[in-house]
PDB file of C-alpha atoms and ligand atoms in Angstrom:
ATOM      1  CA  MET A  82      15.683   8.705   6.977  1.00  0.00           C
ATOM      2  CA  ASN A  83      13.638  11.332   8.742  1.00  0.00           C
ATOM      3  CA  PRO A  84      14.537  11.351  12.450  1.00  0.00           C
ATOM      4  CA  GLY A  85      10.850  11.781  13.320  1.00  0.00           C
ATOM      5  CA  VAL A  86      10.104   8.246  12.197  1.00  0.00           C
ATOM      6  CA  ASN A  87      10.855   5.422  14.570  1.00  0.00           C
ATOM      7  CA  THR A  88      12.550   2.493  12.971  1.00  0.00           C
ATOM      8  CA  ASN A  89      13.532  -0.689  14.683  1.00  0.00           C
ATOM      9  CA  ALA A  90      17.047  -1.574  15.667  1.00  0.00           C
ATOM     10  CA  ALA A  91      17.987  -3.300  12.416  1.00  0.00           C
ATOM     11  CA  ALA A  92      16.833  -0.344  10.389  1.00  0.00           C
ATOM     12  CA  ARG A  93      18.691   2.093  12.625  1.00  0.00           C
ATOM     13  CA  ASP A  94      21.884   0.062  12.302  1.00  0.00           C
ATOM     14  CA  PHE A  95      21.495  -0.159   8.550  1.00  0.00           C
ATOM     15  CA  SER A  96      23.225   2.692   6.853  1.00  0.00           C
ATOM     16  CA  GLY A  97      23.095   3.414   3.165  1.00  0.00           C
ATOM     17  CA  GLY A  98      21.688   1.463   0.263  1.00  0.00           C
ATOM     18  CA  PRO A  99      18.071   0.931  -0.688  1.00  0.00           C
ATOM     19  CA  VAL A 100      15.532  -0.216   1.906  1.00  0.00           C
ATOM     20  CA  VAL A 101      14.298  -2.770  -0.627  1.00  0.00           C
ATOM     21  CA  GLU A 102      16.067  -3.986  -3.728  1.00  0.00           C
ATOM     22  CA  ILE A 103      14.257  -6.518  -5.897  1.00  0.00           C
ATOM     23  CA  LYS A 104      16.037  -8.173  -8.797  1.00  0.00           C
ATOM     24  CA  GLY A 105      14.595 -10.593 -11.326  1.00  0.00           C
ATOM     25  CA  LEU A 106      11.679 -11.580  -9.075  1.00  0.00           C
ATOM     26  CA  HIS A 107       9.568 -14.406 -10.451  1.00  0.00           C
ATOM     27  CA  LYS A 108       6.571 -16.009  -8.786  1.00  0.00           C
ATOM     28  CA  SER A 109       4.538 -18.895 -10.127  1.00  0.00           C
ATOM     29  CA  PHE A 110       1.514 -20.634  -8.693  1.00  0.00           C
ATOM     30  CA  GLY A 111       1.802 -24.125 -10.168  1.00  0.00           C
ATOM     31  CA  GLU A 112       2.236 -23.700 -13.904  1.00  0.00           C
ATOM     32  CA  ARG A 113       1.001 -20.150 -13.861  1.00  0.00           C
ATOM     33  CA  GLU A 114       3.610 -17.400 -13.686  1.00  0.00           C
ATOM     34  CA  VAL A 115       2.160 -14.272 -12.061  1.00  0.00           C
ATOM     35  CA  LEU A 116       5.372 -12.273 -11.620  1.00  0.00           C
ATOM     36  CA  GLY A 117       7.641 -12.451 -14.641  1.00  0.00           C
ATOM     37  CA  GLY A 118      10.862 -10.733 -13.616  1.00  0.00           C
ATOM     38  CA  ILE A 119      10.397  -7.675 -11.416  1.00  0.00           C
ATOM     39  CA  ASP A 120      13.200  -5.215 -10.694  1.00  0.00           C
ATOM     40  CA  LEU A 121      12.441  -2.509  -8.143  1.00  0.00           C
ATOM     41  CA  ARG A 122      14.547  -0.335  -5.864  1.00  0.00           C
ATOM     42  CA  VAL A 123      13.050   1.638  -3.008  1.00  0.00           C
ATOM     43  CA  GLU A 124      15.243   4.114  -1.151  1.00  0.00           C
ATOM     44  CA  ALA A 125      14.694   5.343   2.407  1.00  0.00           C
ATOM     45  CA  GLY A 126      11.834   7.830   2.475  1.00  0.00           C
ATOM     46  CA  ASP A 127      10.536   6.873  -0.981  1.00  0.00           C
ATOM     47  CA  VAL A 128       6.784   6.599  -1.506  1.00  0.00           C
ATOM     48  CA  VAL A 129       6.174   4.243  -4.420  1.00  0.00           C
ATOM     49  CA  CYS A 130       2.597   3.780  -5.623  1.00  0.00           C
ATOM     50  CA  VAL A 131       1.813   0.634  -7.599  1.00  0.00           C
ATOM     51  CA  ILE A 132      -1.091   0.712 -10.026  1.00  0.00           C
ATOM     52  CA  GLY A 133      -2.354  -1.715 -12.625  1.00  0.00           C
ATOM     53  CA  PRO A 134      -5.279  -3.891 -13.624  1.00  0.00           C
ATOM     54  CA  SER A 135      -6.766  -6.640 -11.488  1.00  0.00           C
ATOM     55  CA  GLY A 136      -4.658  -9.786 -11.604  1.00  0.00           C
ATOM     56  CA  SER A 137      -1.490  -8.007 -12.726  1.00  0.00           C
ATOM     57  CA  GLY A 138       0.420  -9.246  -9.669  1.00  0.00           C
ATOM     58  CA  LYS A 139       0.426  -6.166  -7.404  1.00  0.00           C
ATOM     59  CA  SER A 140      -0.593  -8.000  -4.226  1.00  0.00           C
ATOM     60  CA  THR A 141       1.702 -10.902  -5.006  1.00  0.00           C
ATOM     61  CA  LEU A 142       4.624  -8.482  -5.308  1.00  0.00           C
ATOM     62  CA  LEU A 143       3.891  -6.993  -1.863  1.00  0.00           C
ATOM     63  CA  ARG A 144       3.352 -10.421  -0.362  1.00  0.00           C
ATOM     64  CA  CYS A 145       6.732 -11.602  -1.647  1.00  0.00           C
ATOM     65  CA  ILE A 146       8.476  -8.682   0.080  1.00  0.00           C
ATOM     66  CA  ASN A 147       7.428  -9.843   3.534  1.00  0.00           C
ATOM     67  CA  LEU A 148       7.494 -13.526   2.582  1.00  0.00           C
ATOM     68  CA  LEU A 149       3.774 -14.140   2.791  1.00  0.00           C
ATOM     69  CA  GLU A 150       4.563 -15.703  -0.596  1.00  0.00           C
ATOM     70  CA  GLN A 151       7.826 -17.484  -1.330  1.00  0.00           C
ATOM     71  CA  PRO A 152       9.410 -16.148  -4.528  1.00  0.00           C
ATOM     72  CA  THR A 153      10.097 -18.740  -7.245  1.00  0.00           C
ATOM     73  CA  ALA A 154      13.277 -17.011  -8.452  1.00  0.00           C
ATOM     74  CA  GLY A 155      15.162 -13.763  -8.059  1.00  0.00           C
ATOM     75  CA  SER A 156      16.326 -11.855  -5.012  1.00  0.00           C
ATOM     76  CA  ILE A 157      14.735  -9.440  -2.565  1.00  0.00           C
ATOM     77  CA  LYS A 158      17.079  -7.534  -0.310  1.00  0.00           C
ATOM     78  CA  LEU A 159      15.500  -5.851   2.685  1.00  0.00           C
ATOM     79  CA  LEU A 160      17.879  -3.553   4.562  1.00  0.00           C
ATOM     80  CA  GLY A 161      20.694  -5.303   2.736  1.00  0.00           C
ATOM     81  CA  VAL A 162      19.605  -8.812   3.797  1.00  0.00           C
ATOM     82  CA  ASP A 163      18.479 -11.281   1.121  1.00  0.00           C
ATOM     83  CA  VAL A 164      15.105 -12.476   2.394  1.00  0.00           C
ATOM     84  CA  THR A 165      15.053 -15.288  -0.180  1.00  0.00           C
ATOM     85  CA  ASP A 166      18.019 -16.925   1.576  1.00  0.00           C
ATOM     86  CA  PRO A 167      16.634 -20.208   3.017  1.00  0.00           C
ATOM     87  CA  ASP A 168      18.360 -19.479   6.334  1.00  0.00           C
ATOM     88  CA  VAL A 169      16.765 -16.073   6.806  1.00  0.00           C
ATOM     89  CA  ASP A 170      14.766 -15.404   9.977  1.00  0.00           C
ATOM     90  CA  ILE A 171      11.303 -14.834   8.496  1.00  0.00           C
ATOM     91  CA  ASP A 172       9.904 -13.412  11.728  1.00  0.00           C
ATOM     92  CA  ALA A 173      12.707 -10.855  11.896  1.00  0.00           C
ATOM     93  CA  VAL A 174      12.043  -9.870   8.277  1.00  0.00           C
ATOM     94  CA  ARG A 175       8.356  -9.382   9.005  1.00  0.00           C
ATOM     95  CA  THR A 176       8.985  -7.126  11.985  1.00  0.00           C
ATOM     96  CA  HIS A 177      10.792  -4.725   9.633  1.00  0.00           C
ATOM     97  CA  VAL A 178       7.862  -4.545   7.218  1.00  0.00           C
ATOM     98  CA  GLY A 179       4.479  -3.210   8.337  1.00  0.00           C
ATOM     99  CA  MET A 180       1.642  -4.378   6.151  1.00  0.00           C
ATOM    100  CA  VAL A 181      -1.872  -2.972   5.869  1.00  0.00           C
ATOM    101  CA  PHE A 182      -4.453  -4.861   3.846  1.00  0.00           C
ATOM    102  CA  GLN A 183      -7.820  -4.039   2.368  1.00  0.00           C
ATOM    103  CA  SER A 184      -9.432  -5.951   5.239  1.00  0.00           C
ATOM    104  CA  PHE A 185      -8.289  -4.683   8.601  1.00  0.00           C
ATOM    105  CA  ASN A 186      -7.625  -8.056  10.279  1.00  0.00           C
ATOM    106  CA  LEU A 187      -8.107  -6.725  13.796  1.00  0.00           C
ATOM    107  CA  PHE A 188      -8.854  -9.200  16.589  1.00  0.00           C
ATOM    108  CA  PRO A 189     -12.568  -8.615  17.270  1.00  0.00           C
ATOM    109  CA  HIS A 190     -12.400  -9.798  20.896  1.00  0.00           C
ATOM    110  CA  LYS A 191      -9.578  -7.421  21.797  1.00  0.00           C
ATOM    111  CA  THR A 192      -9.777  -3.696  22.374  1.00  0.00           C
ATOM    112  CA  VAL A 193      -7.887  -1.271  20.188  1.00  0.00           C
ATOM    113  CA  MET A 194      -5.163  -1.158  22.841  1.00  0.00           C
ATOM    114  CA  GLY A 195      -5.101  -4.974  22.998  1.00  0.00           C
ATOM    115  CA  ASN A 196      -4.705  -5.140  19.238  1.00  0.00           C
ATOM    116  CA  LEU A 197      -1.848  -2.645  19.292  1.00  0.00           C
ATOM    117  CA  THR A 198       0.113  -4.146  22.166  1.00  0.00           C
ATOM    118  CA  LEU A 199      -0.162  -7.888  21.421  1.00  0.00           C
ATOM    119  CA  ALA A 200       2.626  -8.262  18.841  1.00  0.00           C
ATOM    120  CA  GLN A 201       4.777  -5.641  20.549  1.00  0.00           C
ATOM    121  CA  ARG A 202       4.777  -7.834  23.655  1.00  0.00           C
ATOM    122  CA  THR A 203       4.990 -11.286  22.071  1.00  0.00           C
ATOM    123  CA  VAL A 204       7.301 -10.522  19.123  1.00  0.00           C
ATOM    124  CA  LEU A 205       9.369  -7.563  20.319  1.00  0.00           C
ATOM    125  CA  GLY A 206       9.271  -8.503  24.016  1.00  0.00           C
ATOM    126  CA  ARG A 207       8.270  -5.033  25.174  1.00  0.00           C
ATOM    127  CA  SER A 208       6.949  -4.466  28.675  1.00  0.00           C
ATOM    128  CA  ALA A 209       3.252  -3.692  29.120  1.00  0.00           C
ATOM    129  CA  VAL A 210       4.069  -0.084  29.975  1.00  0.00           C
ATOM    130  CA  GLU A 211       6.331   0.460  26.996  1.00  0.00           C
ATOM    131  CA  ALA A 212       3.919  -1.246  24.579  1.00  0.00           C
ATOM    132  CA  ARG A 213       1.098   0.926  25.847  1.00  0.00           C
ATOM    133  CA  ASP A 214       3.145   4.111  25.453  1.00  0.00           C
ATOM    134  CA  VAL A 215       4.087   3.196  21.899  1.00  0.00           C
ATOM    135  CA  ALA A 216       0.473   2.293  21.113  1.00  0.00           C
ATOM    136  CA  LEU A 217      -0.857   5.575  22.469  1.00  0.00           C
ATOM    137  CA  ARG A 218       1.681   7.558  20.488  1.00  0.00           C
ATOM    138  CA  ASN A 219       0.682   5.792  17.267  1.00  0.00           C
ATOM    139  CA  LEU A 220      -3.040   6.066  18.012  1.00  0.00           C
ATOM    140  CA  ALA A 221      -2.506   9.803  18.393  1.00  0.00           C
ATOM    141  CA  GLN A 222      -0.741   9.852  15.038  1.00  0.00           C
ATOM    142  CA  VAL A 223      -3.816   8.340  13.333  1.00  0.00           C
ATOM    143  CA  GLY A 224      -6.199  10.592  15.287  1.00  0.00           C
ATOM    144  CA  LEU A 225      -7.672   7.898  17.547  1.00  0.00           C
ATOM    145  CA  ALA A 226      -6.006   8.462  20.912  1.00  0.00           C
ATOM    146  CA  ASP A 227      -9.446   8.589  22.545  1.00  0.00           C
ATOM    147  CA  ARG A 228     -10.565   5.161  21.236  1.00  0.00           C
ATOM    148  CA  ALA A 229      -7.987   2.917  22.919  1.00  0.00           C
ATOM    149  CA  ASP A 230     -10.641   1.061  24.931  1.00  0.00           C
ATOM    150  CA  ALA A 231     -13.094   0.533  22.072  1.00  0.00           C
ATOM    151  CA  TYR A 232     -13.619  -2.810  20.372  1.00  0.00           C
ATOM    152  CA  PRO A 233     -13.224  -2.971  16.578  1.00  0.00           C
ATOM    153  CA  ALA A 234     -16.968  -3.493  16.067  1.00  0.00           C
ATOM    154  CA  GLN A 235     -17.584  -0.142  17.763  1.00  0.00           C
ATOM    155  CA  LEU A 236     -15.519   1.691  15.136  1.00  0.00           C
ATOM    156  CA  SER A 237     -16.231   2.677  11.553  1.00  0.00           C
ATOM    157  CA  GLY A 238     -14.355   0.942   8.750  1.00  0.00           C
ATOM    158  CA  GLY A 239     -12.140   3.988   8.316  1.00  0.00           C
ATOM    159  CA  GLN A 240     -11.335   4.071  12.028  1.00  0.00           C
ATOM    160  CA  GLN A 241     -10.578   0.337  12.003  1.00  0.00           C
ATOM    161  CA  GLN A 242      -8.196   0.830   9.112  1.00  0.00           C
ATOM    162  CA  ARG A 243      -6.469   3.653  10.975  1.00  0.00           C
ATOM    163  CA  VAL A 244      -6.125   1.311  13.972  1.00  0.00           C
ATOM    164  CA  ALA A 245      -4.576  -1.265  11.639  1.00  0.00           C
ATOM    165  CA  ILE A 246      -2.083   1.373  10.465  1.00  0.00           C
ATOM    166  CA  ALA A 247      -1.286   2.329  14.075  1.00  0.00           C
ATOM    167  CA  ARG A 248      -0.810  -1.354  14.914  1.00  0.00           C
ATOM    168  CA  ALA A 249       1.689  -1.765  12.074  1.00  0.00           C
ATOM    169  CA  LEU A 250       3.519   1.427  13.104  1.00  0.00           C
ATOM    170  CA  SER A 251       3.761   0.197  16.693  1.00  0.00           C
ATOM    171  CA  MET A 252       6.258  -2.443  15.532  1.00  0.00           C
ATOM    172  CA  ASP A 253       8.577   0.389  14.395  1.00  0.00           C
ATOM    173  CA  PRO A 254       8.862  -0.973  10.865  1.00  0.00           C
ATOM    174  CA  ALA A 255      11.576   0.125   8.475  1.00  0.00           C
ATOM    175  CA  MET A 256       8.926   0.402   5.792  1.00  0.00           C
ATOM    176  CA  MET A 257       5.196   0.096   5.259  1.00  0.00           C
ATOM    177  CA  LEU A 258       3.344  -1.853   2.578  1.00  0.00           C
ATOM    178  CA  PHE A 259      -0.260  -0.920   1.821  1.00  0.00           C
ATOM    179  CA  ASP A 260      -2.451  -3.145  -0.354  1.00  0.00           C
ATOM    180  CA  GLU A 261      -5.500  -1.142  -1.454  1.00  0.00           C
ATOM    181  CA  PRO A 262      -6.109   0.107   2.099  1.00  0.00           C
ATOM    182  CA  THR A 263      -9.160   2.166   1.180  1.00  0.00           C
ATOM    183  CA  SER A 264     -10.934   0.013  -1.375  1.00  0.00           C
ATOM    184  CA  ALA A 265     -13.229  -1.695   1.157  1.00  0.00           C
ATOM    185  CA  LEU A 266     -14.323   1.619   2.690  1.00  0.00           C
ATOM    186  CA  ASP A 267     -17.415   3.692   2.115  1.00  0.00           C
ATOM    187  CA  PRO A 268     -16.410   6.691   0.004  1.00  0.00           C
ATOM    188  CA  GLU A 269     -16.873   9.203   2.825  1.00  0.00           C
ATOM    189  CA  LEU A 270     -14.405   7.283   5.030  1.00  0.00           C
ATOM    190  CA  VAL A 271     -11.610   7.097   2.452  1.00  0.00           C
ATOM    191  CA  GLY A 272     -10.336  10.637   3.014  1.00  0.00           C
ATOM    192  CA  ASP A 273      -9.364  10.184   6.673  1.00  0.00           C
ATOM    193  CA  VAL A 274      -7.312   7.081   5.895  1.00  0.00           C
ATOM    194  CA  LEU A 275      -5.584   8.746   2.953  1.00  0.00           C
ATOM    195  CA  ALA A 276      -4.826  11.756   5.165  1.00  0.00           C
ATOM    196  CA  VAL A 277      -3.100   9.494   7.703  1.00  0.00           C
ATOM    197  CA  MET A 278      -1.078   7.898   4.904  1.00  0.00           C
ATOM    198  CA  ARG A 279      -0.180  11.302   3.538  1.00  0.00           C
ATOM    199  CA  ASP A 280       1.092  12.394   6.980  1.00  0.00           C
ATOM    200  CA  LEU A 281       3.110   9.207   7.223  1.00  0.00           C
ATOM    201  CA  ALA A 282       4.668   9.871   3.822  1.00  0.00           C
ATOM    202  CA  THR A 283       5.473  13.437   4.845  1.00  0.00           C
ATOM    203  CA  SER A 284       7.115  12.200   8.051  1.00  0.00           C
ATOM    204  CA  GLY A 285       9.616  10.276   5.925  1.00  0.00           C
ATOM    205  CA  MET A 286       8.285   6.720   6.137  1.00  0.00           C
ATOM    206  CA  THR A 287       9.361   4.452   3.282  1.00  0.00           C
ATOM    207  CA  MET A 288       6.156   3.185   1.671  1.00  0.00           C
ATOM    208  CA  ILE A 289       4.929   0.981  -1.164  1.00  0.00           C
ATOM    209  CA  VAL A 290       1.237   1.600  -1.761  1.00  0.00           C
ATOM    210  CA  VAL A 291      -0.950  -0.441  -4.101  1.00  0.00           C
ATOM    211  CA  THR A 292      -3.859   1.846  -4.811  1.00  0.00           C
ATOM    212  CA  HIS A 293      -6.633   2.783  -7.190  1.00  0.00           C
ATOM    213  CA  GLU A 294      -6.681   6.312  -5.735  1.00  0.00           C
ATOM    214  CA  MET A 295      -4.992   8.070  -8.634  1.00  0.00           C
ATOM    215  CA  ALA A 296      -5.075  11.538  -7.074  1.00  0.00           C
ATOM    216  CA  PHE A 297      -3.267  10.121  -4.026  1.00  0.00           C
ATOM    217  CA  ALA A 298      -0.701   8.351  -6.224  1.00  0.00           C
ATOM    218  CA  ARG A 299      -0.129  11.532  -8.210  1.00  0.00           C
ATOM    219  CA  ASP A 300       0.099  13.888  -5.230  1.00  0.00           C
ATOM    220  CA  VAL A 301       1.738  11.754  -2.527  1.00  0.00           C
ATOM    221  CA  GLY A 302       3.771   9.240  -4.512  1.00  0.00           C
ATOM    222  CA  ASP A 303       7.332  10.071  -5.437  1.00  0.00           C
ATOM    223  CA  ARG A 304       7.188   7.385  -8.081  1.00  0.00           C
ATOM    224  CA  VAL A 305       4.447   5.381  -9.722  1.00  0.00           C
ATOM    225  CA  VAL A 306       4.923   1.843 -10.963  1.00  0.00           C
ATOM    226  CA  PHE A 307       2.440   0.541 -13.519  1.00  0.00           C
ATOM    227  CA  MET A 308       2.145  -3.264 -13.584  1.00  0.00           C
ATOM    228  CA  ASP A 309       0.470  -5.453 -16.156  1.00  0.00           C
ATOM    229  CA  GLU A 310       0.611  -9.228 -16.585  1.00  0.00           C
ATOM    230  CA  GLY A 311       3.267  -9.720 -13.930  1.00  0.00           C
ATOM    231  CA  GLN A 312       5.656  -7.110 -15.313  1.00  0.00           C
ATOM    232  CA  ILE A 313       6.505  -3.519 -14.500  1.00  0.00           C
ATOM    233  CA  MET A 314       5.475  -1.891 -17.745  1.00  0.00           C
ATOM    234  CA  GLU A 315       6.286   1.635 -16.720  1.00  0.00           C
ATOM    235  CA  GLU A 316       7.924   3.411 -13.801  1.00  0.00           C
ATOM    236  CA  GLY A 317       8.601   7.091 -13.294  1.00  0.00           C
ATOM    237  CA  PRO A 318       7.825  10.264 -11.379  1.00  0.00           C
ATOM    238  CA  ALA A 319       4.239  10.106 -10.123  1.00  0.00           C
ATOM    239  CA  ARG A 320       2.951  13.143 -11.989  1.00  0.00           C
ATOM    240  CA  GLN A 321       4.513  11.985 -15.217  1.00  0.00           C
ATOM    241  CA  VAL A 322       3.142   8.420 -15.133  1.00  0.00           C
ATOM    242  CA  ILE A 323      -0.347   9.515 -14.039  1.00  0.00           C
ATOM    243  CA  GLY A 324      -0.476  12.657 -16.144  1.00  0.00           C
ATOM    244  CA  SER A 325       1.198  11.528 -19.359  1.00  0.00           C
ATOM    245  CA  PRO A 326       1.979   7.817 -19.362  1.00  0.00           C
ATOM    246  CA  ALA A 327       4.533   6.668 -21.903  1.00  0.00           C
ATOM    247  CA  THR A 328       3.073   3.255 -22.704  1.00  0.00           C
ATOM    248  CA  GLU A 329      -0.176   2.554 -24.484  1.00  0.00           C
ATOM    249  CA  ARG A 330      -1.233   0.005 -21.855  1.00  0.00           C
ATOM    250  CA  ALA A 331      -0.800   2.479 -19.004  1.00  0.00           C
ATOM    251  CA  ARG A 332      -2.666   5.086 -21.006  1.00  0.00           C
ATOM    252  CA  ILE A 333      -5.624   2.758 -21.561  1.00  0.00           C
ATOM    253  CA  PHE A 334      -5.635   1.616 -17.913  1.00  0.00           C
ATOM    254  CA  LEU A 335      -5.545   5.175 -16.563  1.00  0.00           C
ATOM    255  CA  HIS A 336      -8.249   6.252 -18.948  1.00  0.00           C
ATOM    256  CA  ARG A 337     -10.516   3.451 -17.720  1.00  0.00           C
ATOM    257  CA  VAL A 338      -9.830   4.227 -14.054  1.00  0.00           C
ATOM    258  CA  LEU A 339     -10.197   7.977 -14.385  1.00  0.00           C
ATOM    259  CA  HIS A 340     -13.201   7.827 -16.707  1.00  0.00           C
ATOM    260  CA  PRO A 341     -15.053   4.711 -15.550  1.00  0.00           C
ATOM    261  CA  THR A 342     -18.232   5.644 -17.375  1.00  0.00           C
ATOM    262  CA  ALA A 343     -16.653   6.678 -20.685  1.00  0.00           C
ATOM    263  CA  VAL A 344     -18.149   4.842 -23.654  1.00  0.00           C
ATOM    264  CA  ASP A 345     -15.576   5.615 -26.318  1.00  0.00           C
ATOM    265  CA  ASP A 346     -11.844   6.159 -26.626  1.00  0.00           C
ATOM    266  CA  SER A 347     -12.035   9.736 -27.833  1.00  0.00           C
ATOM    267  CA  GLU A 348     -10.491  11.119 -24.645  1.00  0.00           C
ATOM    268  CA  LEU A 349      -7.596   8.663 -24.418  1.00  0.00           C
ATOM    269  CA  GLY A 350      -5.100  11.499 -24.229  1.00  0.00           C
ATOM    270  CA  GLN A 351      -6.848  13.051 -21.234  1.00  0.00           C
ATOM    271  CA  THR A 352      -5.640  11.392 -18.074  1.00  0.00           C
ATOM    272  CA  GLU A 353      -5.991  14.134 -15.474  1.00  0.00           C
ATOM    273  CA  PRO A 354      -8.524  13.148 -12.809  1.00  0.00           C
ATOM    274  CA  PRO A 355     -11.878  14.789 -13.547  1.00  0.00           C
ATOM    275  CA  GLN A 356     -12.667  17.897 -11.542  1.00  0.00           C
ATOM    276  CA  PRO A 357     -16.022  19.120 -10.203  1.00  0.00           C
ATOM    277  CA  GLY A 358     -17.840  20.665 -13.139  1.00  0.00           C
ATOM    278  CA  ASP A 359     -16.227  18.339 -15.715  1.00  0.00           C
ATOM    279  CA  PRO A 360     -18.729  16.184 -17.590  1.00  0.00           C
ATOM    280  CA  ASP A 361     -16.956  13.044 -16.290  1.00  0.00           C
ATOM    281  CA  TYR A 362     -17.032  14.119 -12.668  1.00  0.00           C
ATOM    282  CA  GLY A 363     -19.116  11.800 -10.529  1.00  0.00           C
ATOM    283  CA  PRO A 364     -18.879   8.685  -8.410  1.00  0.00           C
ATOM    284  CA  PRO A 365     -17.873   5.378 -10.033  1.00  0.00           C
ATOM    285  CA  GLY A 366     -20.956   3.799 -11.509  1.00  0.00           C
ATOM    286  CA  ASP A 367     -22.511   7.170 -12.296  1.00  0.00           C
ATOM    287  CA  THR A 368     -24.127   6.573 -15.663  1.00  0.00           C
ATOM    288  CA  HIS A 369     -24.799  10.109 -16.773  1.00  0.00           C
ATOM    289  CA  ARG A 370     -22.189   9.961 -19.549  1.00  0.00           C
ATOM    290  CA  ARG A 371     -23.648   6.757 -20.879  1.00  0.00           C
ATOM    291  CA  ASP A 372     -27.118   8.249 -20.702  1.00  0.00           C
ATOM    292  CA  ARG A 373     -25.959  11.274 -22.589  1.00  0.00           C
ATOM    293  CA  ALA A 374     -24.241   9.232 -25.282  1.00  0.00           C
ATOM    294  CA  THR A 375     -27.282   7.101 -26.069  1.00  0.00           C
TER     295      THR A 375
HETATM  296  N1  ATP B 668      -2.393 -18.225  -3.760  1.00  0.00           N
HETATM  297  C1  ATP B 668      -2.625 -18.192  -5.078  1.00  0.00           C
HETATM  298  N2  ATP B 668      -2.774 -19.328  -5.785  1.00  0.00           N
HETATM  299  C2  ATP B 668      -2.968 -19.310  -7.128  1.00  0.00           C
HETATM  300  N3  ATP B 668      -3.036 -18.193  -7.864  1.00  0.00           N
HETATM  301  C3  ATP B 668      -2.904 -17.027  -7.227  1.00  0.00           C
HETATM  302  C4  ATP B 668      -2.695 -16.947  -5.807  1.00  0.00           C
HETATM  303  N4  ATP B 668      -2.588 -15.640  -5.455  1.00  0.00           N
HETATM  304  C5  ATP B 668      -2.740 -14.939  -6.599  1.00  0.00           C
HETATM  305  N5  ATP B 668      -2.926 -15.762  -7.650  1.00  0.00           N
HETATM  306  C6  ATP B 668      -3.095 -15.334  -9.054  1.00  0.00           C
HETATM  307  O1  ATP B 668      -2.016 -14.482  -9.369  1.00  0.00           O
HETATM  308  C7  ATP B 668      -2.462 -13.437 -10.227  1.00  0.00           C
HETATM  309  C8  ATP B 668      -2.061 -12.122  -9.612  1.00  0.00           C
HETATM  310  O2  ATP B 668      -2.819 -11.928  -8.440  1.00  0.00           O
HETATM  311  P1  ATP B 668      -2.677 -10.655  -7.515  1.00  0.00           P
HETATM  312  O3  ATP B 668      -3.604 -10.853  -6.395  1.00  0.00           O
HETATM  313  O4  ATP B 668      -1.235 -10.431  -7.213  1.00  0.00           O
HETATM  314  O5  ATP B 668      -3.187  -9.508  -8.500  1.00  0.00           O
HETATM  315  P2  ATP B 668      -3.526  -7.989  -8.180  1.00  0.00           P
HETATM  316  O6  ATP B 668      -2.799  -7.173  -9.194  1.00  0.00           O
HETATM  317  O7  ATP B 668      -3.260  -7.711  -6.763  1.00  0.00           O
HETATM  318  O8  ATP B 668      -5.101  -7.898  -8.491  1.00  0.00           O
HETATM  319  P3  ATP B 668      -6.270  -7.042  -7.771  1.00  0.00           P
HETATM  320  O9  ATP B 668      -6.158  -5.639  -8.317  1.00  0.00           O
HETATM  321  O10 ATP B 668      -7.530  -7.717  -8.208  1.00  0.00           O
HETATM  322  O11 ATP B 668      -6.054  -7.120  -6.292  1.00  0.00           O
HETATM  323  C9  ATP B 668      -3.940 -13.607 -10.397  1.00  0.00           C
HETATM  324  O12 ATP B 668      -4.189 -14.252 -11.618  1.00  0.00           O
HETATM  325  C10 ATP B 668      -4.326 -14.492  -9.245  1.00  0.00           C
HETATM  326  O13 ATP B 668      -5.426 -15.300  -9.577  1.00  0.00           O
HETATM  327 MG1   MG B 669      -4.455  -7.183  -5.137  1.00  0.00          MG
END
């Protein structure tokens, strides 16, 4: 693991082996099975991007890793410890895994500094001085060192999401899970959040990122996992899965995501993100292709 990244004591003591190892993971809600046997191994420093259609089980997979959902069957080892063991200390597991959601979940009545120090003090037992130092360091990392005294409502959505990332980092997690962290943001705010995530990846943080940002997945991900109907349908080097997917389902999904306004399947082989000047280039919802085709 990159020495520049702070990891908590358990992660520092853990030597060798994958950070996360998932075997045969099943999850059902009542009769409905939403994860149908997932195997996934994430090594220290890996950046794994998870893509796939709505309802394919991406969020449920992340939520099982930090036990926000209880798996129905299978095993999840985090730093060598099986988190599905009934005797496991769930709070300890969660301190090793930082999670960032689409919604920022900041406490509105607390300042940025209050949001960043609360769990450090109550869960990790840090002193006020130490928690503040850690918070300031992580705020600097996300480019918001000067906003420590602001309240969430005084920040843009992108800034709030960067605060949420800094809050997660302040717990010195062994890994970070991101569930569509930019999909609630106005388009012009997405870039700053992705840049922070890119820096984090470069610094050596182990990350699993559920995202619809295909350029990010292609450029920052080491590996891309394509999920459909509760299964991993395809997994491989990011550029390979995004650029030339092996399975038909991944090909169709990527085509729809990269060409949201396409009206026919004639370009199914073309999965590179459109570039300025391409006929498909334009914001989602741009109807110029449809207009042209009719
Ligand atoms: N708490 C729950 N109770 C019942 N069903 C659930 C629950 N959480 C998720 N599901 C169902 O599990 C399936 C997978 O949901 P999940 O949220 O993991 O999908 P997703 O791939 O993250 O989708 P999206 O891209 O829309 O976020 C969906 O059919 C969803 O309705
Ligand atoms: Mg989801």
